[in-house]
XYZ file of C-alpha atoms in Angstrom:
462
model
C 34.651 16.208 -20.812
C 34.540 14.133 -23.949
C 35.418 10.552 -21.865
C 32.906 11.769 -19.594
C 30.613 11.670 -22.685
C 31.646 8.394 -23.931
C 30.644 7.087 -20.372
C 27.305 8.458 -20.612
C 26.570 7.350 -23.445
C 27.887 3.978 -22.731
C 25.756 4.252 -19.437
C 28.329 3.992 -16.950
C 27.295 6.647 -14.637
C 29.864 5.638 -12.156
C 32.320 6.038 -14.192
C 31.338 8.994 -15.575
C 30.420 10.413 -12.216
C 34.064 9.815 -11.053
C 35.075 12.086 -13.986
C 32.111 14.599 -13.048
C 33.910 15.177 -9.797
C 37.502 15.709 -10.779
C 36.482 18.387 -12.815
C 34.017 20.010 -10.110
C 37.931 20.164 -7.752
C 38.593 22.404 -10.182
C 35.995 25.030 -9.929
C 32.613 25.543 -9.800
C 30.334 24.933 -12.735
C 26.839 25.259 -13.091
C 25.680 23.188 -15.704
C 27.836 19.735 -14.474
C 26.378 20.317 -11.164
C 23.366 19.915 -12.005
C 24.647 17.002 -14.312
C 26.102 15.156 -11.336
C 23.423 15.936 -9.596
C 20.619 13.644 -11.972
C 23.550 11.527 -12.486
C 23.056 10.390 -8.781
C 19.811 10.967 -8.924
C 19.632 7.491 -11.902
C 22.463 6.080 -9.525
C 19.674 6.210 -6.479
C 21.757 8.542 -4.395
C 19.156 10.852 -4.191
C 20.806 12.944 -1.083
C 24.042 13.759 -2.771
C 21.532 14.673 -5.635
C 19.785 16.827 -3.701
C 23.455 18.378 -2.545
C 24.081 18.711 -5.817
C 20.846 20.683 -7.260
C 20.442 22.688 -4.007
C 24.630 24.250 -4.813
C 23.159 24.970 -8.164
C 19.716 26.719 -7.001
C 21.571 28.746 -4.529
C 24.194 29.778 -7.289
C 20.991 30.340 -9.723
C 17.279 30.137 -8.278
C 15.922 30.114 -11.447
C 17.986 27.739 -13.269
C 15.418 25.322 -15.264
C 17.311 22.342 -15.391
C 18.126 22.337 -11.447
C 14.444 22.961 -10.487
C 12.975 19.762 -12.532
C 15.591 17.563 -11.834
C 15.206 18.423 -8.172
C 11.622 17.992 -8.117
C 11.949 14.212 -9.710
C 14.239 13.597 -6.541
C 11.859 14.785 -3.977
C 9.346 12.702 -5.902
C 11.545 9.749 -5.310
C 11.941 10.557 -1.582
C 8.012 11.003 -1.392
C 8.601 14.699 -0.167
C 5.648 15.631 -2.563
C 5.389 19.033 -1.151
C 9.109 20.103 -1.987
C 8.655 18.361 -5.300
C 5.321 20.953 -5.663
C 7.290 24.256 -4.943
C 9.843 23.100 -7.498
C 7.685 21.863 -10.017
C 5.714 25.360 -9.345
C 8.507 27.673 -9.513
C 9.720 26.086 -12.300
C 5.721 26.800 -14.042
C 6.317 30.910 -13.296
C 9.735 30.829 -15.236
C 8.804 31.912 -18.706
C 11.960 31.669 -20.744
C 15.235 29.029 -20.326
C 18.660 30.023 -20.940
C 19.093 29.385 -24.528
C 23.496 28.631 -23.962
C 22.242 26.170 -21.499
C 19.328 24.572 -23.070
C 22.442 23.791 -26.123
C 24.606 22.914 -23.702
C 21.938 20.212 -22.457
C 21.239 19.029 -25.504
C 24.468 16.488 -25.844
C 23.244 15.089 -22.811
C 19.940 14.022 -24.103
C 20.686 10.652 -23.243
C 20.537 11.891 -19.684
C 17.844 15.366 -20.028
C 14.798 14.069 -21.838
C 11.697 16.030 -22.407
C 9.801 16.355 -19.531
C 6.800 18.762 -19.280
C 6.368 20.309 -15.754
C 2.760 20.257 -16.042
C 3.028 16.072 -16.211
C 5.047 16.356 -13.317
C 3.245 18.832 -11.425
C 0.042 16.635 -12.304
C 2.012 13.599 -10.856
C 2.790 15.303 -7.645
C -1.230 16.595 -7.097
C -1.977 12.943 -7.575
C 0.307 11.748 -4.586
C -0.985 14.793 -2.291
C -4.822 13.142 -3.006
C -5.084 16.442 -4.655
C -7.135 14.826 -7.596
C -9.048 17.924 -9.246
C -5.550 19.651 -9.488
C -4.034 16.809 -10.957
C -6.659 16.599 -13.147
C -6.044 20.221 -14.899
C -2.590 19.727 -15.365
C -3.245 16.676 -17.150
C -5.909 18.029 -19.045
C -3.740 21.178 -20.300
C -1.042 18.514 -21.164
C -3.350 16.950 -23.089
C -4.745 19.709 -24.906
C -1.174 20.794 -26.144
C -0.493 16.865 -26.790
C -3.750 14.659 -27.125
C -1.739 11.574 -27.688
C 0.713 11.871 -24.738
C -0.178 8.417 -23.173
C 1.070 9.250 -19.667
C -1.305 12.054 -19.224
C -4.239 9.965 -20.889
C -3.876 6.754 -18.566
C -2.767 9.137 -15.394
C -5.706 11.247 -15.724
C -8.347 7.866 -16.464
C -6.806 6.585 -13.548
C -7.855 9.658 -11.835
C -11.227 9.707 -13.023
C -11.692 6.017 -12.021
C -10.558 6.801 -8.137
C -13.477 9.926 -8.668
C -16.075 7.382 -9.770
C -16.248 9.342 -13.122
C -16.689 6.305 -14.818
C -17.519 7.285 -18.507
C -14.976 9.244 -18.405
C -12.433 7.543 -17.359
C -13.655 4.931 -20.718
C -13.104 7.975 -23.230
C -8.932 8.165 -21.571
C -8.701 4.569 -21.758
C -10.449 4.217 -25.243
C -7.852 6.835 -26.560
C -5.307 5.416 -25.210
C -5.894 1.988 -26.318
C -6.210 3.652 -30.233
C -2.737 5.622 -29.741
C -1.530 2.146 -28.839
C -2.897 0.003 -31.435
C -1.564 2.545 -34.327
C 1.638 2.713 -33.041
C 2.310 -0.591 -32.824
C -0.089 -2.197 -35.703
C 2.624 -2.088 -38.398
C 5.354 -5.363 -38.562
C 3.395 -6.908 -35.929
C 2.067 -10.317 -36.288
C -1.440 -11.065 -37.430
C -3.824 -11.576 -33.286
C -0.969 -9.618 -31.750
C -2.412 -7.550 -28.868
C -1.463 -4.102 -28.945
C -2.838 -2.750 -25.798
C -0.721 -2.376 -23.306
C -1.276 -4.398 -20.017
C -2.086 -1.261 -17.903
C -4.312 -0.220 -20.176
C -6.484 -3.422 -20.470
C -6.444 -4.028 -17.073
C -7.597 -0.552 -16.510
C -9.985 -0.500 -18.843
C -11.217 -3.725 -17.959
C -12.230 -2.324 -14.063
C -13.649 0.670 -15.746
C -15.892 -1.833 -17.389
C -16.960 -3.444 -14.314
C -17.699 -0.607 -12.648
C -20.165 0.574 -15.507
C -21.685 -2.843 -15.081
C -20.533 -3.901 -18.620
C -19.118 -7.617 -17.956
C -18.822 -8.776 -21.423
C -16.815 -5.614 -22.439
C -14.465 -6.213 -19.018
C -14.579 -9.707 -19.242
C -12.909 -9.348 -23.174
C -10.378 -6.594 -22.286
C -9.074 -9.640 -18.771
C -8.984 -12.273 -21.139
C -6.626 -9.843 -23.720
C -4.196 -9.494 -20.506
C -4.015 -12.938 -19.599
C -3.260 -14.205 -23.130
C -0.477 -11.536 -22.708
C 0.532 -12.303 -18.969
C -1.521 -16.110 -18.536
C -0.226 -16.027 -14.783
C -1.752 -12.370 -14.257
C -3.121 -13.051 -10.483
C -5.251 -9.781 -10.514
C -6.332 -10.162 -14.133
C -7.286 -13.771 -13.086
C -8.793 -12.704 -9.891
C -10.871 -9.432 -11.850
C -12.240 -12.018 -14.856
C -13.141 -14.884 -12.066
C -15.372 -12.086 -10.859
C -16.603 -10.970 -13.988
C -17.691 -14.174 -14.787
C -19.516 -14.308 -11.288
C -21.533 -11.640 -12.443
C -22.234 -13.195 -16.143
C -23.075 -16.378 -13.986
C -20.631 -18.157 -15.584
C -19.742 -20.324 -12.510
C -17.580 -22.573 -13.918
C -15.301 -20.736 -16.100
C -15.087 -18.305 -12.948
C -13.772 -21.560 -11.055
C -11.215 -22.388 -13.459
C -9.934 -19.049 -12.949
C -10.144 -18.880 -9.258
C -8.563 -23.149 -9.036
C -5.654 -21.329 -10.902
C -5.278 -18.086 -8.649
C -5.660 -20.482 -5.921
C -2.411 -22.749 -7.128
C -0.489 -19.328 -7.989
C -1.764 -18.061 -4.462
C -2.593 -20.583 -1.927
C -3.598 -18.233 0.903
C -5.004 -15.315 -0.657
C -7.920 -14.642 1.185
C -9.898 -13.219 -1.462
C -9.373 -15.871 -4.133
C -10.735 -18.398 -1.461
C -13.778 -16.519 -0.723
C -14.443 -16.297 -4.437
C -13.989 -19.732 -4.723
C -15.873 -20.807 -2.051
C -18.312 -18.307 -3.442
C -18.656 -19.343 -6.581
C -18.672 -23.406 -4.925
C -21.956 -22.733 -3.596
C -23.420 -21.129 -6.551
C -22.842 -24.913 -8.271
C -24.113 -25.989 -5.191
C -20.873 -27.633 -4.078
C -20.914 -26.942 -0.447
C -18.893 -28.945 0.823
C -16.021 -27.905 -1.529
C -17.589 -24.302 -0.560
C -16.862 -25.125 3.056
C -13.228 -26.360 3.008
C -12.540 -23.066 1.891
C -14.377 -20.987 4.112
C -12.446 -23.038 6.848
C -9.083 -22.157 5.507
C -10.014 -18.542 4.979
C -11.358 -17.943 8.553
C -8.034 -19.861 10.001
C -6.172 -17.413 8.136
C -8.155 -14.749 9.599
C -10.718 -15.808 12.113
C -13.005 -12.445 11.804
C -13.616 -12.060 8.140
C -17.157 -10.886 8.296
C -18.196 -12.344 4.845
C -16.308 -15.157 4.645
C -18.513 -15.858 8.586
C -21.539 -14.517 6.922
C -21.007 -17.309 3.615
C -19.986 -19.895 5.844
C -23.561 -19.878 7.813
C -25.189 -19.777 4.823
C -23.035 -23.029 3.608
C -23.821 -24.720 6.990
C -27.452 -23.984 6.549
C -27.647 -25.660 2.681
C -26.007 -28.640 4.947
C -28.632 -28.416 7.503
C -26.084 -28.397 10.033
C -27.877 -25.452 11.911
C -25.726 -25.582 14.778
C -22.860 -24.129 13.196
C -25.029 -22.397 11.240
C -25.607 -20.647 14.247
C -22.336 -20.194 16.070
C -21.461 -18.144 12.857
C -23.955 -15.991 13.091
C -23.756 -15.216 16.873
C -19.747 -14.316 16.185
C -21.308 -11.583 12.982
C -23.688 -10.419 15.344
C -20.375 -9.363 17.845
C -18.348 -8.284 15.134
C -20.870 -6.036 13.271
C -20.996 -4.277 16.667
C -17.043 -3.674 16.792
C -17.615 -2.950 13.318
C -20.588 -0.184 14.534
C -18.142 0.770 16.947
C -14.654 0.991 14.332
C -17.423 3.611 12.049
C -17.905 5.926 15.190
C -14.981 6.352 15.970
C -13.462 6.731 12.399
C -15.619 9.718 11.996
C -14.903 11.016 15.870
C -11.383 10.807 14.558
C -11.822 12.839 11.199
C -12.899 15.340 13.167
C -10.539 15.483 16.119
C -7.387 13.393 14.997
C -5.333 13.823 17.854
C -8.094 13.036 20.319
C -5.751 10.351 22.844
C -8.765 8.675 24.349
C -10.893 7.780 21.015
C -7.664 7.076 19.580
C -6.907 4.184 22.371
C -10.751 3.287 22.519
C -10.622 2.464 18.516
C -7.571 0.303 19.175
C -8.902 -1.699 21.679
C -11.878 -2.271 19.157
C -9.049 -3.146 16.741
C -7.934 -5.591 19.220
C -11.023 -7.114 19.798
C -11.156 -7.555 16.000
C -7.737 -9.136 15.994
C -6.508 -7.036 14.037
C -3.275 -5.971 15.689
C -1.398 -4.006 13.868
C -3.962 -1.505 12.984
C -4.316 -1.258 16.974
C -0.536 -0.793 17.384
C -0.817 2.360 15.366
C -3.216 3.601 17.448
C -1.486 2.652 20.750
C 1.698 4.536 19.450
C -0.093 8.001 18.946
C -1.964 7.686 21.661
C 0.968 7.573 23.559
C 2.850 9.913 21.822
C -0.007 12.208 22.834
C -0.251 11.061 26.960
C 3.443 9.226 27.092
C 2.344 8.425 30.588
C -1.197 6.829 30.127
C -0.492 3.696 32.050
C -4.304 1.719 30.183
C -2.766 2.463 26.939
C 0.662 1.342 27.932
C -0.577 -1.939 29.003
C -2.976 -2.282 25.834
C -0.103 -1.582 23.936
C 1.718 -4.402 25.782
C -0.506 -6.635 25.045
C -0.404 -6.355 21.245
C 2.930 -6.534 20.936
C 2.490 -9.697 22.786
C -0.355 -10.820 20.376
C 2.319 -9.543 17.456
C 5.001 -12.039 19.359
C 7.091 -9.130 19.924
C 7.724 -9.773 23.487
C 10.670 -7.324 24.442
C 9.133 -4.396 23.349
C 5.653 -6.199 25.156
C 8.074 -6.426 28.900
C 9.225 -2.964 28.241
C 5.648 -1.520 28.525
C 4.820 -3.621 31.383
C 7.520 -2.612 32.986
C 6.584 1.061 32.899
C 2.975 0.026 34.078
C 4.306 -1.648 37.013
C 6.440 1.133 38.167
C 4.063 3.020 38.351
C 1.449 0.471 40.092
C 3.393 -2.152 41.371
C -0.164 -4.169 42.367
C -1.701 -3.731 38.727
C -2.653 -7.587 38.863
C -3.561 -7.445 34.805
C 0.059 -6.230 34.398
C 1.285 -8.503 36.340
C -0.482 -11.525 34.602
C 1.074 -9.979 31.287
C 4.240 -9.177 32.202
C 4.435 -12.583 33.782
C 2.871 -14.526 30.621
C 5.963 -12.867 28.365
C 8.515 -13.809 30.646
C 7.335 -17.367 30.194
C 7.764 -17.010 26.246
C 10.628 -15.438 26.911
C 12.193 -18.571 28.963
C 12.756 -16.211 31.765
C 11.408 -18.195 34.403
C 13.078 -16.914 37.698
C 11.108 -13.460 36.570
C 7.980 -15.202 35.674
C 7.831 -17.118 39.111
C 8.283 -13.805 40.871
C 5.288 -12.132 38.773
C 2.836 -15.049 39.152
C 3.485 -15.867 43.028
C 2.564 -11.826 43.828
C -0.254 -12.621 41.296
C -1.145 -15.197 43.874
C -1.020 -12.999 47.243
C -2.988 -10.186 45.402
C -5.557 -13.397 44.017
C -5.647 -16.153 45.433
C -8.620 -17.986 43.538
C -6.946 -17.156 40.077
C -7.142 -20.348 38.458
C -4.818 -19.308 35.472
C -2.498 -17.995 37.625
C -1.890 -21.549 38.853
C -1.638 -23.122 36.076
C 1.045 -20.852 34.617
C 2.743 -21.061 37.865
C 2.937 -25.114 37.399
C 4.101 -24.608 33.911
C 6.946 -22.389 35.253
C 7.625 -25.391 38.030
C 7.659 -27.674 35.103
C 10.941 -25.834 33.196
C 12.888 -24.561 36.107
């Protein structure tokens, strides 16, 4: 085993893995099973890892080493409830093996110190399960109050639970544990903070309305990152709210040259533009923001206002007739969120909240709805034809035909259908099909003006 060694240490899993498995031909063994096994687990093959540390669990279910190492694989496959059982058993096991904890030890490189609690804590906190995380990382932290992982995990935690002061005590700790450990030999202004933590602390901040304090703790990160996007984004808007309009525009001119179509970053901008009373600088980027998505309700909303400071009331106006439609899909999205918390497999609210997705232009979100609507009434012929249609507003016109297709087996004189399934045949150059569609479009209505003029623009490429 000693090259095996040297490759480990060397950090050539692959070769040390190769090594691993010759001597595996020649019998079983425990402990290099579960070796290999977080050998492929750092080599991102976390299957034959899982192979690996499941041979070793059935061999011995309480082996220490196996259950951990197994756990931190489900955690990279997101199986967060496997990782749990693991990461529990392993909590009821009250002793280790002393021959094998020595026999781990020359692989430190390989088996470092990892407390199940921080683990366990980790998984709770992927589950959503954020008052169990919580007392895992609390009991972590009462056996080691400087372990920075469970400090900035659990203030992340308390920030996500609105326990704001809180959250300020983690990050204030873990700012000091920083700043002493890396204080010595460093050069007079260093920053010691890490980046996480300032930009952490730095939301906290906001959130307890203390600007100065957040805007201090962005402008620490940028001198450490000075092309940060969030960090430029969060101390634009903390400037915003210290009505310091033009140092927020310096930030948000930069964000916008890092980012040139990040929505938010132009509705800041254009934001803070008609605080200084620049409107039509405001305007050019509401107009870019609402091409980029046409029903942003507060980029609409800022726009009116904009066109009202220009005393073009006109526009003004056409703005706020669109808010007034969208606030009602909006209305609409809120009922049926809550209908759906309560009943999540209900098919019909589930195809009624993606046509209100649709209507909002917001297609993919409706897609998702379409699909497990359908998964629940596979032969709902509305929602196979709504689903149609956003994959044709997604330009994803086979699997659009496909769904028509089904629709007009079903009801061959479905004139919507028809019109659809036409219309993609079009985009898909398919114009023999297309003609066929659109001339029994005709019979079935003859006064369809659109009809016609897809017809001529099928005439037109044949």
């Amino acid at each position: 085993m000693s090259r095996g060694m040297c490759y480990l240490k060397l950090e050539k899993y692959k070769e040390a893995l190769s090594d691993l498995d010759k001597l595996l031909e020649l019998g079983p063994n425990l402990a290099l099973l579960t070796l290999r096994g977080e050998i492929n687990r750092i080599l991102e093959k976390y299957n034959e890892a899982l192979t690996d540390f499941n041979q070793a669990l059935e061999k011995e279910p309480n082996d220490a080493f196996a259950l951990i190492h197994r756990g931190k694989t489900y955690l990279k496959l997101k199986k967060y409830n496997e990782a749990l059982t693991d990461f529990n058993n392993l909590l009821k096991i009250e002793s280790y093996d002393v021959p094998r904890q020595l026999l781990f030890f020359q692989y430190e490189e390989i088996y470092q110190s990892v407390d199940p609690l921080m683990l366990r804590g980790e998984t709770y906190q992927k589950l959503e399960k954020y008052n169990e995380a919580t007392i895992d990382f609390s009991k972590v932290l009462k056996k080691e109050p400087k372990n920075v992982h469970a400090l900035k995990s659990r203030g992340e935690i308390y920030l996500k639970l609105k326990k704001y002061n809180e959250a300020l005590m983690d990050f204030n700790n873990l700012s000091k544990i920083e700043y002493n450990a890396r204080s010595h030999g460093w050069k007079a202004n260093a920053i010691y903070e890490s980046m996480d933590t300032l930009m952490l602390r730095g939301e906290t901040y906001q959130k307890l309305e203390k600007y100065n304090e957040a805007s201090i703790d962005f402008s620490k990160a940028l001198k450490k990152e000075p092309g940060n996007a969030l960090a430029l984004r969060s101390r634009g808007e903390t400037y915003i709210k210290l009505e310091k309009y033009n140092e927020a525009l310096t930030d948000f001119n930069k964000l916008s040259e890092l980012e040139p179509n990040n929505y938010l970053a132009l509705r800041l901008r254009g934001e803070t533009y008609l605080e200084l009373e620049k409107y039509n600088k405001a305007l050019t980027d509401f107009n870019k923001l609402l091409e980029l998505e046409p029903n942003n309700y507060l980029a609409l909303r800022l726009r009116g206002k904009t066109y009202h400071k220009l005393e073009r009331y006109n526009e003004a106006l056409t703005d706020l007739n669109k808010l007034l439609k969208i606030e009602k899909y909006n209305e609409a999205l809120m009922d049926f969120n809550n209908l759906l918390k309560i009943e999540p497999d209900d098919a019909p609210s589930l195809r009624l909240r993606g046509e209100t997705y649709q209507k909002l232009k917001k297609y993919n979100e409706a897609l998702t709805d379409f699909n497990k609507s359908l998964e629940l009434e596979p032969n709902n012929y509305h929602a196979l034809k709504l689903r149609g249609e956003t994959y044709q507003k997604l330009e994803k016109y086979n699997e659009a035909l496909a769904d028509f297709n089904k629709v007009l087996e079903k009801e061959p004189n479905n004139a919507p259908a028809l019109k659809s399934r036409g219309e993609t045949y079009l985009k898909l150059k398919k114009y023999n099909e297309a003609l066929k569609d659109l001339n029994k479009l005709l019979e079935l209505d003859p006064n369809n003006y659109l009809t016609g003029i897809n017809l001529a623009k099928v005439r037109k490429e044949q």
